[in-house]
Amino acid sequence: MAKLTEKEIEQLQQQLKEKTEEIKVIYNKLMEAGEAPLSDDILDTIAGGRDRNCTIPEVTIELPPPHVPPKPYNPFLP
């Protein structure tokens, strides 16, 4: 994979932003004309969303047991 310079990355991000805005304008024109809207799956993909059928595993964090300091040695206690 070719490495991109920081400037190239910024230019591509700007292009992506512009194209996204263009798509939104086109979609709004279609909606105003009363044409059938694009499916939510297509719109999610265009907008960078995730597939609605995709399941994301629940994140769980296991904490270690709390630290219990050792009891001091006392020869008079059992």
PDB file of N, CA, C and O in Angstrom:
ATOM      1  N   MET A   1       0.845  -1.166   0.000  1.00  0.00           N
ATOM      2  CA  MET A   1       0.000   0.000   0.000  1.00  0.00           C
ATOM      3  C   MET A   1       0.895   1.235   0.000  1.00  0.00           C
ATOM      4  O   MET A   1       1.839   1.338   0.768  1.00  0.00           O
ATOM      5  N   ALA A   2       0.582   2.168  -0.865  1.00  0.00           N
ATOM      6  CA  ALA A   2       1.381   3.378  -0.979  1.00  0.00           C
ATOM      7  C   ALA A   2       1.162   4.277   0.229  1.00  0.00           C
ATOM      8  O   ALA A   2       0.052   4.403   0.722  1.00  0.00           O
ATOM      9  N   LYS A   3       2.242   4.880   0.667  1.00  0.00           N
ATOM     10  CA  LYS A   3       2.131   5.804   1.786  1.00  0.00           C
ATOM     11  C   LYS A   3       1.728   7.174   1.247  1.00  0.00           C
ATOM     12  O   LYS A   3       2.165   7.584   0.187  1.00  0.00           O
ATOM     13  N   LEU A   4       0.877   7.839   1.977  1.00  0.00           N
ATOM     14  CA  LEU A   4       0.405   9.163   1.589  1.00  0.00           C
ATOM     15  C   LEU A   4       1.034  10.206   2.487  1.00  0.00           C
ATOM     16  O   LEU A   4       1.240   9.973   3.678  1.00  0.00           O
ATOM     17  N   THR A   5       1.297  11.351   1.898  1.00  0.00           N
ATOM     18  CA  THR A   5       1.809  12.453   2.715  1.00  0.00           C
ATOM     19  C   THR A   5       0.648  13.046   3.502  1.00  0.00           C
ATOM     20  O   THR A   5      -0.518  12.804   3.203  1.00  0.00           O
ATOM     21  N   GLU A   6       0.990  13.821   4.489  1.00  0.00           N
ATOM     22  CA  GLU A   6      -0.035  14.454   5.314  1.00  0.00           C
ATOM     23  C   GLU A   6      -0.927  15.362   4.457  1.00  0.00           C
ATOM     24  O   GLU A   6      -2.145  15.407   4.634  1.00  0.00           O
ATOM     25  N   LYS A   7      -0.307  16.048   3.498  1.00  0.00           N
ATOM     26  CA  LYS A   7      -1.068  16.936   2.621  1.00  0.00           C
ATOM     27  C   LYS A   7      -2.029  16.131   1.745  1.00  0.00           C
ATOM     28  O   LYS A   7      -3.175  16.534   1.544  1.00  0.00           O
ATOM     29  N   GLU A   8      -1.567  14.988   1.218  1.00  0.00           N
ATOM     30  CA  GLU A   8      -2.432  14.138   0.397  1.00  0.00           C
ATOM     31  C   GLU A   8      -3.619  13.614   1.211  1.00  0.00           C
ATOM     32  O   GLU A   8      -4.745  13.565   0.723  1.00  0.00           O
ATOM     33  N   ILE A   9      -3.353  13.246   2.453  1.00  0.00           N
ATOM     34  CA  ILE A   9      -4.417  12.752   3.333  1.00  0.00           C
ATOM     35  C   ILE A   9      -5.445  13.853   3.566  1.00  0.00           C
ATOM     36  O   ILE A   9      -6.650  13.621   3.486  1.00  0.00           O
ATOM     37  N   GLU A  10      -4.976  15.056   3.828  1.00  0.00           N
ATOM     38  CA  GLU A  10      -5.893  16.183   4.043  1.00  0.00           C
ATOM     39  C   GLU A  10      -6.733  16.444   2.797  1.00  0.00           C
ATOM     40  O   GLU A  10      -7.937  16.700   2.893  1.00  0.00           O
ATOM     41  N   GLN A  11      -6.094  16.363   1.600  1.00  0.00           N
ATOM     42  CA  GLN A  11      -6.817  16.591   0.356  1.00  0.00           C
ATOM     43  C   GLN A  11      -7.890  15.513   0.150  1.00  0.00           C
ATOM     44  O   GLN A  11      -9.015  15.813  -0.253  1.00  0.00           O
ATOM     45  N   LEU A  12      -7.543  14.268   0.428  1.00  0.00           N
ATOM     46  CA  LEU A  12      -8.506  13.181   0.275  1.00  0.00           C
ATOM     47  C   LEU A  12      -9.656  13.318   1.265  1.00  0.00           C
ATOM     48  O   LEU A  12     -10.817  13.069   0.921  1.00  0.00           O
ATOM     49  N   GLN A  13      -9.354  13.711   2.476  1.00  0.00           N
ATOM     50  CA  GLN A  13     -10.413  13.913   3.468  1.00  0.00           C
ATOM     51  C   GLN A  13     -11.344  15.043   3.031  1.00  0.00           C
ATOM     52  O   GLN A  13     -12.561  14.943   3.200  1.00  0.00           O
ATOM     53  N   GLN A  14     -10.784  16.098   2.446  1.00  0.00           N
ATOM     54  CA  GLN A  14     -11.599  17.202   1.960  1.00  0.00           C
ATOM     55  C   GLN A  14     -12.474  16.739   0.794  1.00  0.00           C
ATOM     56  O   GLN A  14     -13.652  17.065   0.727  1.00  0.00           O
ATOM     57  N   GLN A  15     -11.907  15.939  -0.118  1.00  0.00           N
ATOM     58  CA  GLN A  15     -12.681  15.405  -1.242  1.00  0.00           C
ATOM     59  C   GLN A  15     -13.832  14.542  -0.736  1.00  0.00           C
ATOM     60  O   GLN A  15     -14.959  14.630  -1.239  1.00  0.00           O
ATOM     61  N   LEU A  16     -13.550  13.718   0.260  1.00  0.00           N
ATOM     62  CA  LEU A  16     -14.580  12.861   0.824  1.00  0.00           C
ATOM     63  C   LEU A  16     -15.707  13.693   1.431  1.00  0.00           C
ATOM     64  O   LEU A  16     -16.890  13.405   1.229  1.00  0.00           O
ATOM     65  N   LYS A  17     -15.344  14.739   2.140  1.00  0.00           N
ATOM     66  CA  LYS A  17     -16.339  15.619   2.738  1.00  0.00           C
ATOM     67  C   LYS A  17     -17.199  16.268   1.654  1.00  0.00           C
ATOM     68  O   LYS A  17     -18.431  16.327   1.767  1.00  0.00           O
ATOM     69  N   GLU A  18     -16.559  16.743   0.583  1.00  0.00           N
ATOM     70  CA  GLU A  18     -17.282  17.385  -0.515  1.00  0.00           C
ATOM     71  C   GLU A  18     -18.230  16.396  -1.207  1.00  0.00           C
ATOM     72  O   GLU A  18     -19.374  16.736  -1.514  1.00  0.00           O
ATOM     73  N   LYS A  19     -17.746  15.185  -1.455  1.00  0.00           N
ATOM     74  CA  LYS A  19     -18.577  14.177  -2.125  1.00  0.00           C
ATOM     75  C   LYS A  19     -19.765  13.795  -1.257  1.00  0.00           C
ATOM     76  O   LYS A  19     -20.877  13.601  -1.754  1.00  0.00           O
ATOM     77  N   THR A  20     -19.549  13.711   0.045  1.00  0.00           N
ATOM     78  CA  THR A  20     -20.643  13.396   0.958  1.00  0.00           C
ATOM     79  C   THR A  20     -21.714  14.477   0.892  1.00  0.00           C
ATOM     80  O   THR A  20     -22.913  14.173   0.850  1.00  0.00           O
ATOM     81  N   GLU A  21     -21.282  15.728   0.853  1.00  0.00           N
ATOM     82  CA  GLU A  21     -22.237  16.837   0.750  1.00  0.00           C
ATOM     83  C   GLU A  21     -22.989  16.770  -0.581  1.00  0.00           C
ATOM     84  O   GLU A  21     -24.191  17.014  -0.627  1.00  0.00           O
ATOM     85  N   GLU A  22     -22.281  16.431  -1.667  1.00  0.00           N
ATOM     86  CA  GLU A  22     -22.929  16.307  -2.973  1.00  0.00           C
ATOM     87  C   GLU A  22     -24.012  15.230  -2.946  1.00  0.00           C
ATOM     88  O   GLU A  22     -25.109  15.420  -3.487  1.00  0.00           O
ATOM     89  N   ILE A  23     -23.703  14.119  -2.323  1.00  0.00           N
ATOM     90  CA  ILE A  23     -24.667  13.015  -2.239  1.00  0.00           C
ATOM     91  C   ILE A  23     -25.900  13.451  -1.441  1.00  0.00           C
ATOM     92  O   ILE A  23     -27.033  13.146  -1.805  1.00  0.00           O
ATOM     93  N   LYS A  24     -25.678  14.183  -0.366  1.00  0.00           N
ATOM     94  CA  LYS A  24     -26.803  14.658   0.441  1.00  0.00           C
ATOM     95  C   LYS A  24     -27.699  15.588  -0.374  1.00  0.00           C
ATOM     96  O   LYS A  24     -28.926  15.518  -0.285  1.00  0.00           O
ATOM     97  N   VAL A  25     -27.081  16.461  -1.184  1.00  0.00           N
ATOM     98  CA  VAL A  25     -27.859  17.381  -2.019  1.00  0.00           C
ATOM     99  C   VAL A  25     -28.681  16.601  -3.034  1.00  0.00           C
ATOM    100  O   VAL A  25     -29.881  16.863  -3.229  1.00  0.00           O
ATOM    101  N   ILE A  26     -28.072  15.612  -3.684  1.00  0.00           N
ATOM    102  CA  ILE A  26     -28.781  14.790  -4.665  1.00  0.00           C
ATOM    103  C   ILE A  26     -29.938  14.055  -4.001  1.00  0.00           C
ATOM    104  O   ILE A  26     -31.060  14.016  -4.526  1.00  0.00           O
ATOM    105  N   TYR A  27     -29.683  13.483  -2.854  1.00  0.00           N
ATOM    106  CA  TYR A  27     -30.731  12.746  -2.139  1.00  0.00           C
ATOM    107  C   TYR A  27     -31.893  13.676  -1.780  1.00  0.00           C
ATOM    108  O   TYR A  27     -33.057  13.329  -1.965  1.00  0.00           O
ATOM    109  N   ASN A  28     -31.575  14.869  -1.296  1.00  0.00           N
ATOM    110  CA  ASN A  28     -32.626  15.822  -0.929  1.00  0.00           C
ATOM    111  C   ASN A  28     -33.460  16.216  -2.144  1.00  0.00           C
ATOM    112  O   ASN A  28     -34.684  16.355  -2.047  1.00  0.00           O
ATOM    113  N   LYS A  29     -32.822  16.384  -3.305  1.00  0.00           N
ATOM    114  CA  LYS A  29     -33.552  16.711  -4.529  1.00  0.00           C
ATOM    115  C   LYS A  29     -34.498  15.567  -4.912  1.00  0.00           C
ATOM    116  O   LYS A  29     -35.636  15.805  -5.331  1.00  0.00           O
ATOM    117  N   LEU A  30     -34.022  14.328  -4.766  1.00  0.00           N
ATOM    118  CA  LEU A  30     -34.876  13.173  -5.062  1.00  0.00           C
ATOM    119  C   LEU A  30     -36.066  13.128  -4.114  1.00  0.00           C
ATOM    120  O   LEU A  30     -37.196  12.840  -4.528  1.00  0.00           O
ATOM    121  N   MET A  31     -35.831  13.408  -2.863  1.00  0.00           N
ATOM    122  CA  MET A  31     -36.912  13.407  -1.880  1.00  0.00           C
ATOM    123  C   MET A  31     -37.936  14.495  -2.208  1.00  0.00           C
ATOM    124  O   MET A  31     -39.139  14.259  -2.136  1.00  0.00           O
ATOM    125  N   GLU A  32     -37.469  15.681  -2.568  1.00  0.00           N
ATOM    126  CA  GLU A  32     -38.370  16.784  -2.924  1.00  0.00           C
ATOM    127  C   GLU A  32     -39.189  16.451  -4.170  1.00  0.00           C
ATOM    128  O   GLU A  32     -40.331  16.887  -4.304  1.00  0.00           O
ATOM    129  N   ALA A  33     -38.604  15.671  -5.079  1.00  0.00           N
ATOM    130  CA  ALA A  33     -39.298  15.302  -6.314  1.00  0.00           C
ATOM    131  C   ALA A  33     -40.296  14.176  -6.067  1.00  0.00           C
ATOM    132  O   ALA A  33     -41.053  13.814  -6.962  1.00  0.00           O
ATOM    133  N   GLY A  34     -40.280  13.599  -4.875  1.00  0.00           N
ATOM    134  CA  GLY A  34     -41.213  12.528  -4.548  1.00  0.00           C
ATOM    135  C   GLY A  34     -40.792  11.173  -5.068  1.00  0.00           C
ATOM    136  O   GLY A  34     -41.580  10.239  -5.111  1.00  0.00           O
ATOM    137  N   GLU A  35     -39.552  11.049  -5.468  1.00  0.00           N
ATOM    138  CA  GLU A  35     -39.046   9.755  -5.938  1.00  0.00           C
ATOM    139  C   GLU A  35     -38.808   8.835  -4.742  1.00  0.00           C
ATOM    140  O   GLU A  35     -38.670   9.278  -3.610  1.00  0.00           O
ATOM    141  N   ALA A  36     -38.751   7.551  -5.040  1.00  0.00           N
ATOM    142  CA  ALA A  36     -38.511   6.575  -3.979  1.00  0.00           C
ATOM    143  C   ALA A  36     -37.146   6.845  -3.358  1.00  0.00           C
ATOM    144  O   ALA A  36     -36.153   6.985  -4.078  1.00  0.00           O
ATOM    145  N   PRO A  37     -37.089   6.936  -2.037  1.00  0.00           N
ATOM    146  CA  PRO A  37     -35.803   7.202  -1.383  1.00  0.00           C
ATOM    147  C   PRO A  37     -34.879   5.991  -1.461  1.00  0.00           C
ATOM    148  O   PRO A  37     -35.325   4.855  -1.649  1.00  0.00           O
ATOM    149  N   LEU A  38     -33.621   6.252  -1.302  1.00  0.00           N
ATOM    150  CA  LEU A  38     -32.644   5.171  -1.238  1.00  0.00           C
ATOM    151  C   LEU A  38     -32.847   4.406   0.065  1.00  0.00           C
ATOM    152  O   LEU A  38     -33.287   4.961   1.066  1.00  0.00           O
ATOM    153  N   SER A  39     -32.490   3.139   0.036  1.00  0.00           N
ATOM    154  CA  SER A  39     -32.659   2.339   1.251  1.00  0.00           C
ATOM    155  C   SER A  39     -31.720   2.837   2.347  1.00  0.00           C
ATOM    156  O   SER A  39     -30.683   3.439   2.075  1.00  0.00           O
ATOM    157  N   ASP A  40     -32.092   2.544   3.577  1.00  0.00           N
ATOM    158  CA  ASP A  40     -31.256   2.943   4.712  1.00  0.00           C
ATOM    159  C   ASP A  40     -29.883   2.295   4.638  1.00  0.00           C
ATOM    160  O   ASP A  40     -28.885   2.890   5.041  1.00  0.00           O
ATOM    161  N   ASP A  41     -29.813   1.062   4.141  1.00  0.00           N
ATOM    162  CA  ASP A  41     -28.523   0.374   4.036  1.00  0.00           C
ATOM    163  C   ASP A  41     -27.582   1.121   3.098  1.00  0.00           C
ATOM    164  O   ASP A  41     -26.397   1.286   3.385  1.00  0.00           O
ATOM    165  N   ILE A  42     -28.121   1.592   1.968  1.00  0.00           N
ATOM    166  CA  ILE A  42     -27.292   2.333   1.025  1.00  0.00           C
ATOM    167  C   ILE A  42     -26.853   3.649   1.647  1.00  0.00           C
ATOM    168  O   ILE A  42     -25.686   4.036   1.566  1.00  0.00           O
ATOM    169  N   LEU A  43     -27.776   4.337   2.293  1.00  0.00           N
ATOM    170  CA  LEU A  43     -27.430   5.619   2.916  1.00  0.00           C
ATOM    171  C   LEU A  43     -26.415   5.442   4.035  1.00  0.00           C
ATOM    172  O   LEU A  43     -25.506   6.256   4.192  1.00  0.00           O
ATOM    173  N   ASP A  44     -26.563   4.385   4.828  1.00  0.00           N
ATOM    174  CA  ASP A  44     -25.593   4.129   5.891  1.00  0.00           C
ATOM    175  C   ASP A  44     -24.202   3.896   5.309  1.00  0.00           C
ATOM    176  O   ASP A  44     -23.203   4.379   5.836  1.00  0.00           O
ATOM    177  N   THR A  45     -24.149   3.152   4.216  1.00  0.00           N
ATOM    178  CA  THR A  45     -22.868   2.871   3.579  1.00  0.00           C
ATOM    179  C   THR A  45     -22.251   4.151   3.042  1.00  0.00           C
ATOM    180  O   THR A  45     -21.067   4.414   3.234  1.00  0.00           O
ATOM    181  N   ILE A  46     -23.063   4.976   2.386  1.00  0.00           N
ATOM    182  CA  ILE A  46     -22.571   6.234   1.825  1.00  0.00           C
ATOM    183  C   ILE A  46     -22.075   7.150   2.932  1.00  0.00           C
ATOM    184  O   ILE A  46     -21.037   7.797   2.807  1.00  0.00           O
ATOM    185  N   ALA A  47     -22.810   7.190   4.031  1.00  0.00           N
ATOM    186  CA  ALA A  47     -22.467   8.084   5.131  1.00  0.00           C
ATOM    187  C   ALA A  47     -21.370   7.515   6.035  1.00  0.00           C
ATOM    188  O   ALA A  47     -20.971   8.147   6.991  1.00  0.00           O
ATOM    189  N   GLY A  48     -20.920   6.306   5.733  1.00  0.00           N
ATOM    190  CA  GLY A  48     -19.859   5.712   6.538  1.00  0.00           C
ATOM    191  C   GLY A  48     -20.377   4.980   7.754  1.00  0.00           C
ATOM    192  O   GLY A  48     -19.628   4.671   8.662  1.00  0.00           O
ATOM    193  N   GLY A  49     -21.671   4.686   7.786  1.00  0.00           N
ATOM    194  CA  GLY A  49     -22.251   3.949   8.904  1.00  0.00           C
ATOM    195  C   GLY A  49     -21.941   2.473   8.794  1.00  0.00           C
ATOM    196  O   GLY A  49     -21.311   2.011   7.855  1.00  0.00           O
ATOM    197  N   ARG A  50     -22.423   1.730   9.731  1.00  0.00           N
ATOM    198  CA  ARG A  50     -22.185   0.287   9.708  1.00  0.00           C
ATOM    199  C   ARG A  50     -23.438  -0.445   9.261  1.00  0.00           C
ATOM    200  O   ARG A  50     -24.534   0.091   9.279  1.00  0.00           O
ATOM    201  N   ASP A  51     -23.262  -1.664   8.847  1.00  0.00           N
ATOM    202  CA  ASP A  51     -24.360  -2.505   8.407  1.00  0.00           C
ATOM    203  C   ASP A  51     -25.301  -2.742   9.587  1.00  0.00           C
ATOM    204  O   ASP A  51     -24.874  -3.081  10.683  1.00  0.00           O
ATOM    205  N   ARG A  52     -26.606  -2.568   9.373  1.00  0.00           N
ATOM    206  CA  ARG A  52     -27.576  -2.745  10.457  1.00  0.00           C
ATOM    207  C   ARG A  52     -27.607  -4.180  10.969  1.00  0.00           C
ATOM    208  O   ARG A  52     -27.989  -4.431  12.101  1.00  0.00           O
ATOM    209  N   ASN A  53     -27.233  -5.137  10.129  1.00  0.00           N
ATOM    210  CA  ASN A  53     -27.254  -6.536  10.539  1.00  0.00           C
ATOM    211  C   ASN A  53     -25.962  -6.942  11.244  1.00  0.00           C
ATOM    212  O   ASN A  53     -25.845  -8.056  11.731  1.00  0.00           O
ATOM    213  N   CYS A  54     -25.020  -6.043  11.273  1.00  0.00           N
ATOM    214  CA  CYS A  54     -23.731  -6.329  11.888  1.00  0.00           C
ATOM    215  C   CYS A  54     -23.876  -6.276  13.410  1.00  0.00           C
ATOM    216  O   CYS A  54     -24.431  -5.332  13.958  1.00  0.00           O
ATOM    217  N   THR A  55     -23.406  -7.285  14.061  1.00  0.00           N
ATOM    218  CA  THR A  55     -23.460  -7.278  15.522  1.00  0.00           C
ATOM    219  C   THR A  55     -22.072  -6.968  16.061  1.00  0.00           C
ATOM    220  O   THR A  55     -21.082  -7.530  15.619  1.00  0.00           O
ATOM    221  N   ILE A  56     -22.033  -6.065  16.987  1.00  0.00           N
ATOM    222  CA  ILE A  56     -20.772  -5.684  17.608  1.00  0.00           C
ATOM    223  C   ILE A  56     -20.713  -6.361  18.969  1.00  0.00           C
ATOM    224  O   ILE A  56     -21.643  -6.240  19.765  1.00  0.00           O
ATOM    225  N   PRO A  57     -19.641  -7.086  19.224  1.00  0.00           N
ATOM    226  CA  PRO A  57     -19.560  -7.749  20.524  1.00  0.00           C
ATOM    227  C   PRO A  57     -19.536  -6.724  21.654  1.00  0.00           C
ATOM    228  O   PRO A  57     -18.980  -5.640  21.518  1.00  0.00           O
ATOM    229  N   GLU A  58     -20.189  -7.090  22.729  1.00  0.00           N
ATOM    230  CA  GLU A  58     -20.226  -6.209  23.888  1.00  0.00           C
ATOM    231  C   GLU A  58     -18.855  -6.195  24.551  1.00  0.00           C
ATOM    232  O   GLU A  58     -18.225  -7.228  24.747  1.00  0.00           O
ATOM    233  N   VAL A  59     -18.401  -5.016  24.864  1.00  0.00           N
ATOM    234  CA  VAL A  59     -17.093  -4.875  25.486  1.00  0.00           C
ATOM    235  C   VAL A  59     -17.229  -5.125  26.979  1.00  0.00           C
ATOM    236  O   VAL A  59     -18.074  -4.534  27.642  1.00  0.00           O
ATOM    237  N   THR A  60     -16.434  -6.025  27.470  1.00  0.00           N
ATOM    238  CA  THR A  60     -16.437  -6.293  28.905  1.00  0.00           C
ATOM    239  C   THR A  60     -15.022  -6.091  29.438  1.00  0.00           C
ATOM    240  O   THR A  60     -14.049  -6.397  28.764  1.00  0.00           O
ATOM    241  N   ILE A  61     -14.953  -5.561  30.610  1.00  0.00           N
ATOM    242  CA  ILE A  61     -13.669  -5.329  31.251  1.00  0.00           C
ATOM    243  C   ILE A  61     -13.643  -6.124  32.541  1.00  0.00           C
ATOM    244  O   ILE A  61     -14.514  -5.962  33.391  1.00  0.00           O
ATOM    245  N   GLU A  62     -12.657  -6.977  32.637  1.00  0.00           N
ATOM    246  CA  GLU A  62     -12.508  -7.749  33.868  1.00  0.00           C
ATOM    247  C   GLU A  62     -11.486  -7.056  34.751  1.00  0.00           C
ATOM    248  O   GLU A  62     -10.347  -6.861  34.363  1.00  0.00           O
ATOM    249  N   LEU A  63     -11.933  -6.658  35.921  1.00  0.00           N
ATOM    250  CA  LEU A  63     -11.036  -6.009  36.860  1.00  0.00           C
ATOM    251  C   LEU A  63     -10.391  -7.051  37.756  1.00  0.00           C
ATOM    252  O   LEU A  63     -11.022  -8.040  38.130  1.00  0.00           O
ATOM    253  N   PRO A  64      -9.146  -6.837  38.107  1.00  0.00           N
ATOM    254  CA  PRO A  64      -8.500  -7.780  39.026  1.00  0.00           C
ATOM    255  C   PRO A  64      -9.129  -7.654  40.402  1.00  0.00           C
ATOM    256  O   PRO A  64      -9.733  -6.643  40.729  1.00  0.00           O
ATOM    257  N   PRO A  65      -9.005  -8.701  41.207  1.00  0.00           N
ATOM    258  CA  PRO A  65      -9.561  -8.608  42.559  1.00  0.00           C
ATOM    259  C   PRO A  65      -8.861  -7.491  43.339  1.00  0.00           C
ATOM    260  O   PRO A  65      -7.711  -7.163  43.067  1.00  0.00           O
ATOM    261  N   PRO A  66      -9.576  -6.886  44.276  1.00  0.00           N
ATOM    262  CA  PRO A  66      -8.950  -5.799  45.039  1.00  0.00           C
ATOM    263  C   PRO A  66      -7.752  -6.304  45.838  1.00  0.00           C
ATOM    264  O   PRO A  66      -7.719  -7.449  46.286  1.00  0.00           O
ATOM    265  N   HIS A  67      -6.803  -5.443  45.992  1.00  0.00           N
ATOM    266  CA  HIS A  67      -5.599  -5.792  46.748  1.00  0.00           C
ATOM    267  C   HIS A  67      -5.911  -5.809  48.241  1.00  0.00           C
ATOM    268  O   HIS A  67      -6.452  -4.849  48.789  1.00  0.00           O
ATOM    269  N   VAL A  68      -5.608  -6.925  48.876  1.00  0.00           N
ATOM    270  CA  VAL A  68      -5.801  -7.043  50.320  1.00  0.00           C
ATOM    271  C   VAL A  68      -4.412  -7.148  50.933  1.00  0.00           C
ATOM    272  O   VAL A  68      -3.687  -8.097  50.659  1.00  0.00           O
ATOM    273  N   PRO A  69      -4.054  -6.153  51.718  1.00  0.00           N
ATOM    274  CA  PRO A  69      -2.705  -6.216  52.299  1.00  0.00           C
ATOM    275  C   PRO A  69      -2.590  -7.391  53.275  1.00  0.00           C
ATOM    276  O   PRO A  69      -3.562  -7.764  53.936  1.00  0.00           O
ATOM    277  N   PRO A  70      -1.430  -8.010  53.365  1.00  0.00           N
ATOM    278  CA  PRO A  70      -1.253  -9.128  54.291  1.00  0.00           C
ATOM    279  C   PRO A  70      -1.369  -8.658  55.743  1.00  0.00           C
ATOM    280  O   PRO A  70      -1.032  -7.531  56.078  1.00  0.00           O
ATOM    281  N   LYS A  71      -1.898  -9.544  56.533  1.00  0.00           N
ATOM    282  CA  LYS A  71      -2.029  -9.209  57.965  1.00  0.00           C
ATOM    283  C   LYS A  71      -0.660  -9.296  58.617  1.00  0.00           C
ATOM    284  O   LYS A  71       0.136 -10.178  58.314  1.00  0.00           O
ATOM    285  N   PRO A  72      -0.392  -8.359  59.510  1.00  0.00           N
ATOM    286  CA  PRO A  72       0.915  -8.424  60.185  1.00  0.00           C
ATOM    287  C   PRO A  72       0.958  -9.647  61.104  1.00  0.00           C
ATOM    288  O   PRO A  72      -0.060 -10.086  61.653  1.00  0.00           O
ATOM    289  N   TYR A  73       2.123 -10.192  61.227  1.00  0.00           N
ATOM    290  CA  TYR A  73       2.305 -11.371  62.075  1.00  0.00           C
ATOM    291  C   TYR A  73       2.177 -10.962  63.540  1.00  0.00           C
ATOM    292  O   TYR A  73       2.799 -10.025  64.021  1.00  0.00           O
ATOM    293  N   ASN A  74       1.279 -11.676  64.227  1.00  0.00           N
ATOM    294  CA  ASN A  74       1.116 -11.439  65.648  1.00  0.00           C
ATOM    295  C   ASN A  74       1.146 -12.817  66.325  1.00  0.00           C
ATOM    296  O   ASN A  74       0.228 -13.605  66.199  1.00  0.00           O
ATOM    297  N   PRO A  75       2.196 -13.117  67.065  1.00  0.00           N
ATOM    298  CA  PRO A  75       2.321 -14.449  67.670  1.00  0.00           C
ATOM    299  C   PRO A  75       1.287 -14.716  68.751  1.00  0.00           C
ATOM    300  O   PRO A  75       1.062 -15.852  69.146  1.00  0.00           O
ATOM    301  N   PHE A  76       0.572 -13.699  69.242  1.00  0.00           N
ATOM    302  CA  PHE A  76      -0.399 -13.898  70.306  1.00  0.00           C
ATOM    303  C   PHE A  76      -1.806 -14.198  69.780  1.00  0.00           C
ATOM    304  O   PHE A  76      -2.697 -14.499  70.552  1.00  0.00           O
ATOM    305  N   LEU A  77      -1.993 -14.080  68.480  1.00  0.00           N
ATOM    306  CA  LEU A  77      -3.290 -14.408  67.887  1.00  0.00           C
ATOM    307  C   LEU A  77      -3.247 -15.782  67.264  1.00  0.00           C
ATOM    308  O   LEU A  77      -2.210 -16.208  66.763  1.00  0.00           O
ATOM    309  N   PRO A  78      -4.380 -16.502  67.311  1.00  0.00           N
ATOM    310  CA  PRO A  78      -4.367 -17.852  66.736  1.00  0.00           C
ATOM    311  C   PRO A  78      -4.259 -17.853  65.231  1.00  0.00           C
ATOM    312  O   PRO A  78      -4.521 -17.020  64.502  1.00  0.00           O
TER     313      PRO A  78
END
